[in-house]
Coordinates of C-alpha atoms in Angstrom, one line a residue:
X235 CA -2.3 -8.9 -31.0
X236 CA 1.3 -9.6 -29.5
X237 CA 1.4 -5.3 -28.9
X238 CA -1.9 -5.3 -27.5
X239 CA -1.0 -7.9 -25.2
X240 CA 2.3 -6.5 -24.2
X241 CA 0.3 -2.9 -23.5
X242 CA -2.1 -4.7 -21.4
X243 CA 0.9 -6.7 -19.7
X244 CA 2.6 -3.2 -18.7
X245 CA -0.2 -1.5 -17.8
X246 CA -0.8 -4.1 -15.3
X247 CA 2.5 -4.6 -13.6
X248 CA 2.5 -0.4 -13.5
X249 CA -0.8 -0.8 -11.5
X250 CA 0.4 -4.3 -9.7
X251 CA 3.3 -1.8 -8.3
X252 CA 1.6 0.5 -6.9
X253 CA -0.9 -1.6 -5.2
X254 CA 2.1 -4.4 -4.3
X255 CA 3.3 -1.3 -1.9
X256 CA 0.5 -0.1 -0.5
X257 CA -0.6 -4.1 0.4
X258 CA 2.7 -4.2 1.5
X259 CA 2.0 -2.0 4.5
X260 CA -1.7 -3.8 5.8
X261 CA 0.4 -7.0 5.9
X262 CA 3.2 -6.0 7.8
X263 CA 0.8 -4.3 10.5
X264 CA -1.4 -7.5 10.6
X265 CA 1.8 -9.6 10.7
X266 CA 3.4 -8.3 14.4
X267 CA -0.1 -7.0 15.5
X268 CA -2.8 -9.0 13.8
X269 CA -4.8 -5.9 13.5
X270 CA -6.2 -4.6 10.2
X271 CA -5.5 -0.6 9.6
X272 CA -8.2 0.7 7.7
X273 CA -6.2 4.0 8.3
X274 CA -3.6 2.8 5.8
X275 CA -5.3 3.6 2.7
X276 CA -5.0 7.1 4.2
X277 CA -1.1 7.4 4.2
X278 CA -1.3 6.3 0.4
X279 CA -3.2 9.4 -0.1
X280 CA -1.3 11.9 2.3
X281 CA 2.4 10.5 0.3
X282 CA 0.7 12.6 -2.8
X283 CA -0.3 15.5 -0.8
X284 CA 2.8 16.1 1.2
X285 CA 5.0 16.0 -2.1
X286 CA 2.5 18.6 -3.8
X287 CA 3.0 20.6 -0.6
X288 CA 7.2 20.2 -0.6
X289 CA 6.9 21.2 -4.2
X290 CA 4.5 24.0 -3.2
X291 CA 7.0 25.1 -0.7
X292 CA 10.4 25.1 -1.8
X293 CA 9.7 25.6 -5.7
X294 CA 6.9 27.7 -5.9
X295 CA 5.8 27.2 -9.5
X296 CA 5.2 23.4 -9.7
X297 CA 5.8 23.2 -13.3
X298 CA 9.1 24.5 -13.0
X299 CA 10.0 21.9 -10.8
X300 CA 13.5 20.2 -11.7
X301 CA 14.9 16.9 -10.9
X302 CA 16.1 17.5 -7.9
X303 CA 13.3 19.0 -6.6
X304 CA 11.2 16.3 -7.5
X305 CA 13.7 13.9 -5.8
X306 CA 13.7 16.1 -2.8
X307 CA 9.6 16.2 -2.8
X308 CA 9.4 12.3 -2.9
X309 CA 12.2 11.5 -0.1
X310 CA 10.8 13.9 1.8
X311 CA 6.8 13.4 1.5
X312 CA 7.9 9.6 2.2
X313 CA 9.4 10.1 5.2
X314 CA 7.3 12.5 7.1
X315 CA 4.5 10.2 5.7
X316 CA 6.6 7.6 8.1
X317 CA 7.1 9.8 11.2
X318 CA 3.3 10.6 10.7
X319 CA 2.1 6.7 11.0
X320 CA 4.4 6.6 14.0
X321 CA 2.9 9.3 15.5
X322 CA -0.9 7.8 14.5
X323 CA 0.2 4.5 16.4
X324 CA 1.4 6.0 19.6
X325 CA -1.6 7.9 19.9
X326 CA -4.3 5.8 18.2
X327 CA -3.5 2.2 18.9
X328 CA -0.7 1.7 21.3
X329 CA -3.2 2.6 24.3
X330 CA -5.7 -0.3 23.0
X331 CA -3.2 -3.3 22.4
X332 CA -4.4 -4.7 25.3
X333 CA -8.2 -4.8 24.3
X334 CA -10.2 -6.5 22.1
X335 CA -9.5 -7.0 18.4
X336 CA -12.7 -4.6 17.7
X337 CA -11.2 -1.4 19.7
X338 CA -8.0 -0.9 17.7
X339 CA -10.1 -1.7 14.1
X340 CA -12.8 0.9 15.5
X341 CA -9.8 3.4 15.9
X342 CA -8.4 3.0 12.5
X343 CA -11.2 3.7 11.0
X344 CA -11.8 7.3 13.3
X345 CA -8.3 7.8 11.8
X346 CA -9.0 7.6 8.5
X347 CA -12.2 9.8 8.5
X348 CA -10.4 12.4 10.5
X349 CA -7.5 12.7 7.9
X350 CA -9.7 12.3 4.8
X351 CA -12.1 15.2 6.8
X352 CA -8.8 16.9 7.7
X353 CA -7.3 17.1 4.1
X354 CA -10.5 18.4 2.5
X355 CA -11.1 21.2 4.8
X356 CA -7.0 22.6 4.9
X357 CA -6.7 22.0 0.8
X358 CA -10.6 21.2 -0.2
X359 CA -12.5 18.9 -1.5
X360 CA -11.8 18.9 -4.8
X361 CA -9.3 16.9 -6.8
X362 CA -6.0 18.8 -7.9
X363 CA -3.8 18.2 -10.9
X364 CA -0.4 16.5 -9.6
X365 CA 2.9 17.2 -11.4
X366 CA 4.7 13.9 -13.4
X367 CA 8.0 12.8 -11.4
X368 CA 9.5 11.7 -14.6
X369 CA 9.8 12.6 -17.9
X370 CA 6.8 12.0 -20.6
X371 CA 8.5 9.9 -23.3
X372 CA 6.8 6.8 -25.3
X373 CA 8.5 4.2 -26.7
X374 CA 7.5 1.4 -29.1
X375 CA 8.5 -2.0 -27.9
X376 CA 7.1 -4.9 -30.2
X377 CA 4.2 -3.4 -31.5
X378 CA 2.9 -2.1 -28.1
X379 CA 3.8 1.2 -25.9
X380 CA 5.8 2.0 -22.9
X381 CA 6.5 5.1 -21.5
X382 CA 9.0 6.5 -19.5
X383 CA 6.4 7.2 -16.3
X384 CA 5.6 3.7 -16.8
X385 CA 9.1 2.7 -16.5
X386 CA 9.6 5.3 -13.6
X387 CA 7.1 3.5 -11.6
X388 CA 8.4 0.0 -12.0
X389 CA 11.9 0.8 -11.2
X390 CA 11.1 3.1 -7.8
X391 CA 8.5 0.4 -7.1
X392 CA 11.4 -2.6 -7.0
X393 CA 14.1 -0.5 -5.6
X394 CA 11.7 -0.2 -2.4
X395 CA 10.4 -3.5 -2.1
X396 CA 13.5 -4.8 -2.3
X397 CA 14.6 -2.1 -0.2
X398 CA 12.4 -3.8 2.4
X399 CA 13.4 -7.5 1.8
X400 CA 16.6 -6.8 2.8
X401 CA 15.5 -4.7 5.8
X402 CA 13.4 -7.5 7.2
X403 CA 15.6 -10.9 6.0
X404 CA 19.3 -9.2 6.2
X405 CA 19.4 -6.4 8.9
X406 CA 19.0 -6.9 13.1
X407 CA 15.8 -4.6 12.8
X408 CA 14.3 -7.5 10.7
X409 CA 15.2 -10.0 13.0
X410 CA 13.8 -7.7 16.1
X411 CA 10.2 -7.0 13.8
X412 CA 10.2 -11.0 12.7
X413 CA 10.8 -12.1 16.6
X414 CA 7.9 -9.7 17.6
X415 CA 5.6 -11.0 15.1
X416 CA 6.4 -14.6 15.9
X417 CA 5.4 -14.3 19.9
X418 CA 5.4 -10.3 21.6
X419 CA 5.4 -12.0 24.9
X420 CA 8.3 -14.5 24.4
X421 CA 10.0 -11.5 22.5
X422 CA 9.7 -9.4 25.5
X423 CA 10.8 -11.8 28.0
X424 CA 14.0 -12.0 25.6
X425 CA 14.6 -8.0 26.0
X426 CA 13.4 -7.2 23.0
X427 CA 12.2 -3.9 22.7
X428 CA 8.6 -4.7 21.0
X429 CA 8.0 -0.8 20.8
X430 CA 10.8 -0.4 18.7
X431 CA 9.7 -3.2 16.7
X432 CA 5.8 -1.8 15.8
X433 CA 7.7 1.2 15.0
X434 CA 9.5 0.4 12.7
X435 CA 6.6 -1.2 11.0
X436 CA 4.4 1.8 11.6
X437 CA 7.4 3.8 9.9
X438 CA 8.3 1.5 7.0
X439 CA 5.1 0.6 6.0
X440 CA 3.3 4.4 5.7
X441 CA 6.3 5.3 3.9
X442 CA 5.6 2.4 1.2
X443 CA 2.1 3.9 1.3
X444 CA 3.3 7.2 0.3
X445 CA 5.1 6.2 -2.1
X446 CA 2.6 4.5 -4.2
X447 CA 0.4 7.8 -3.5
X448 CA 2.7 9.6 -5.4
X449 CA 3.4 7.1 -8.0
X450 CA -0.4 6.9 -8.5
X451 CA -0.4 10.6 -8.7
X452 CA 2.0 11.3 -10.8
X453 CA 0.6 8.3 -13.1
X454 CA -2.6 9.2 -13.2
X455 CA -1.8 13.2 -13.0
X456 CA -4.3 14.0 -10.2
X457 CA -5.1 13.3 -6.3
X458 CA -7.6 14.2 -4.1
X459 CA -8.7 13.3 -0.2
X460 CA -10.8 10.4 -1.3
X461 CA -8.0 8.9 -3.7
X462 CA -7.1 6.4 -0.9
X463 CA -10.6 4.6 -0.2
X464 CA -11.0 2.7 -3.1
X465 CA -7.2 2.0 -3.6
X466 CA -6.8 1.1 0.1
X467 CA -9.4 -1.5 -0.3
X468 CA -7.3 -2.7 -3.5
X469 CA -4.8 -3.3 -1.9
X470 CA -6.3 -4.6 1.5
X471 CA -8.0 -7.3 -1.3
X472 CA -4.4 -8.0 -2.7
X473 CA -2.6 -8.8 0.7
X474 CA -5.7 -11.2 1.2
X475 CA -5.4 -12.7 -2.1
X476 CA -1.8 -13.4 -1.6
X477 CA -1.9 -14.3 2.0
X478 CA -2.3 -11.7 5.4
X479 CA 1.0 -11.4 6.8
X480 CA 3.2 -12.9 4.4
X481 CA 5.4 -10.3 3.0
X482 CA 5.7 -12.2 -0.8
X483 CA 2.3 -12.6 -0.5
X484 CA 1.4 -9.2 -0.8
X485 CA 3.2 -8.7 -3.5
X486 CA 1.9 -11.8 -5.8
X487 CA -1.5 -11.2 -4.9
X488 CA -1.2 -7.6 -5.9
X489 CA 0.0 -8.2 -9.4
X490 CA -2.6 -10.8 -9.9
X491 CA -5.4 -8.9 -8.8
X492 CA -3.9 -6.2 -11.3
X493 CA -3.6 -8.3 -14.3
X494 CA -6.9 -9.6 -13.4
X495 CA -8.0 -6.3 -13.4
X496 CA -6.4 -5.0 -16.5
X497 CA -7.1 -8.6 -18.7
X498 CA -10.9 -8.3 -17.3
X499 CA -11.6 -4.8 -18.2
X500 CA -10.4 -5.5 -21.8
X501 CA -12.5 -8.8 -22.4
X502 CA -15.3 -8.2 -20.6
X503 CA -16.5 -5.7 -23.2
X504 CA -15.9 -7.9 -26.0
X505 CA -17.5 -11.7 -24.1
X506 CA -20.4 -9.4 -23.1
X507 CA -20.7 -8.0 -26.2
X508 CA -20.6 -4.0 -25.0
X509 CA -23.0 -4.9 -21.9
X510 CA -20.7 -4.5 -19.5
X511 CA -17.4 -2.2 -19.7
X512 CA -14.6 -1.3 -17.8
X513 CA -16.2 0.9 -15.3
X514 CA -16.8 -2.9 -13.6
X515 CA -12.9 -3.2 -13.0
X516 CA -13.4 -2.2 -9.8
X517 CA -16.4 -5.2 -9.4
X518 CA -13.9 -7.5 -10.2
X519 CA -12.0 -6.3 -7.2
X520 CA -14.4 -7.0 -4.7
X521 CA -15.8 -10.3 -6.1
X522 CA -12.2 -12.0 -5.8
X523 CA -12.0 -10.6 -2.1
X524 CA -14.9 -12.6 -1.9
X525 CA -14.1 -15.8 -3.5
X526 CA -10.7 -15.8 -1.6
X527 CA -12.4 -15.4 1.7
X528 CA -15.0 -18.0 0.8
X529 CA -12.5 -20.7 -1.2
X530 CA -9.2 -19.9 0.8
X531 CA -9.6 -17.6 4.2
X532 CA -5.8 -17.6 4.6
X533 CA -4.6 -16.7 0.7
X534 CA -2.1 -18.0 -1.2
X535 CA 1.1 -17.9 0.5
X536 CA -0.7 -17.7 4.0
X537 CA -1.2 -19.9 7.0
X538 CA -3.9 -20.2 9.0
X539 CA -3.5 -19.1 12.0
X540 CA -6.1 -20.5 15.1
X541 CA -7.9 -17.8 17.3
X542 CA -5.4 -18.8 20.7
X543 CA -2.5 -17.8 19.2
X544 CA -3.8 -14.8 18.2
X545 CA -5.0 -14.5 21.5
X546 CA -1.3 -15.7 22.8
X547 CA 0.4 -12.8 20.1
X548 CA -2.4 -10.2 21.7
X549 CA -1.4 -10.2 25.3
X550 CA 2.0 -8.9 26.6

């Protein structure tokens, strides 16, 4: 029982990582320019395509593929992953910050159906197997099992989120982003460069959402161009659950929605006596989005926030 539990308990802060990253992203966006970017889910996907291809590129055969070319394939993939959400928000969503909340959602989604389009006609529709990033070794740990790619995950997974609480509560460019997202207009007025600012979010937080691509990859040992829909929305339903906005709250509400997951998909076969199974894990997704948005709008570590200060954060 205890090794069951603690099997179940890693599986779900493995998951809880990757999704705690991807969230992390959606609620930094909404947080300097209340807008939601369905496109995100898309940069989650492109992280585990743009390793595959570094890999592709500089080692040839994949299997051969040593540590360091591993390491080079993630920093890399990560990072042009970063430039590439940059580039999106320049082109895609900097010309409509000025119009209604509608326009810039209505963009983000042409985004993401030209990338998802994009990646299947360049490397096809079908999924592809994706190389481990770290080596496959179990261990026995009080009757249950960890392994070594489980391990991998957790540890890359903290290094960046703290990586990113210090960036935003210890560095100036945290103070510039955390000024923009209080009030643009009073932040401009102050000569703060808001441009800089969005940015830096549009850089930092693709480059999270690459990163739990190819964590998710490499866990799972496959990707494809439609990996990112139903993770995106994951995660999109954690950073509700834990609050819009709020930084921690990403992060909570994706480990609880992935222990919810993992715990629910291992009783529900038993309470409904084989009835239902765990292809309804992703059910229990959607049904807490919609309890959360019913019972609390704002989540658990959010505030509410009135429609005239968005409107007062819209307008430059």
């Amino acid at each position: 029982m205890l090794g069951t539990f603690i099997q179940q308990a890693v599986n779900a802060l493995t998951i809880g990582s990757i999704y705690a990253l991807i969230a992390l992203g959606y609620t930094m966006v909404y947080g300097v320019l209340r807008m939601i970017n369905f496109a995100h889910g898309e940069m989650f996907m492109l992280g585990a395509y743009a390793a595959f291809l570094v890999l592709t590129v500089f080692v040839g055969e994949i299997g051969s593929a040593g540590a360091f070319a591993l390491t080079l394939a993630f920093f890399g993939a990560v990072i042009a992953v970063g430039f590439f959400g940059v580039g999106i928000e320049r082109l895609a969503y900097k010309p409509l910050r000025n119009s209604t909340r509608l326009a810039p959602m209505l963009s983000s989604l042409g985004v993401s159906l030209t990338l998802v389009t994009g990646v299947q006609i360049l490397a096809g529709p079908q999924p592809v197997a994706f190389p481990s990033f770290f080596p496959a070794t179990r261990y026995d740990f009080m009757g249950g099992t960890v392994t070594s790619v489980q391990i991998g995950i957790l540890v890359a997974a903290f290094v960046l989120m703290f990586a990113l609480y210090t960036l935003v509560n210890r560095s100036r460019m945290g103070i510039i982003v955390r000024a923009v997202s209080e009030s643009r207009p009073t932040a401009q007025l102050l000569g703060i460069n808001v441009n800089l600012a969005i940015s830096a979010v549009f850089f930092s937080g693709p480059l999270l959402g690459a990163a739990g691509g190819i964590l998710y990859a490499s866990y799972y040992g496959i990707m494809s161009p439609t990996m990112g829909a139903v993770i995106g929305l994951k995660a999109f339903t954690a950073a509700i659950l834990g609050g819009i906005g709020s930084i921690p709250g990403a992060m909570l509400g994706a480990y609880i929605l992935a222990f919810v997951e993992v715990g629910g998909t291992a009783l529900l076969p038993v309470i409904t006596n084989g009835v239902l199974g765990t292809e309804y894990r992703d059910v229990l997704s959607f049904v807490i989005l919609i309890l959360v948005l019913l019972v609390k709008p704002a989540g658990i570590l959010g505030e509410p926030v009135s429609e005239e200060s968005m409107v007062y954060k819209r307008e430059f």
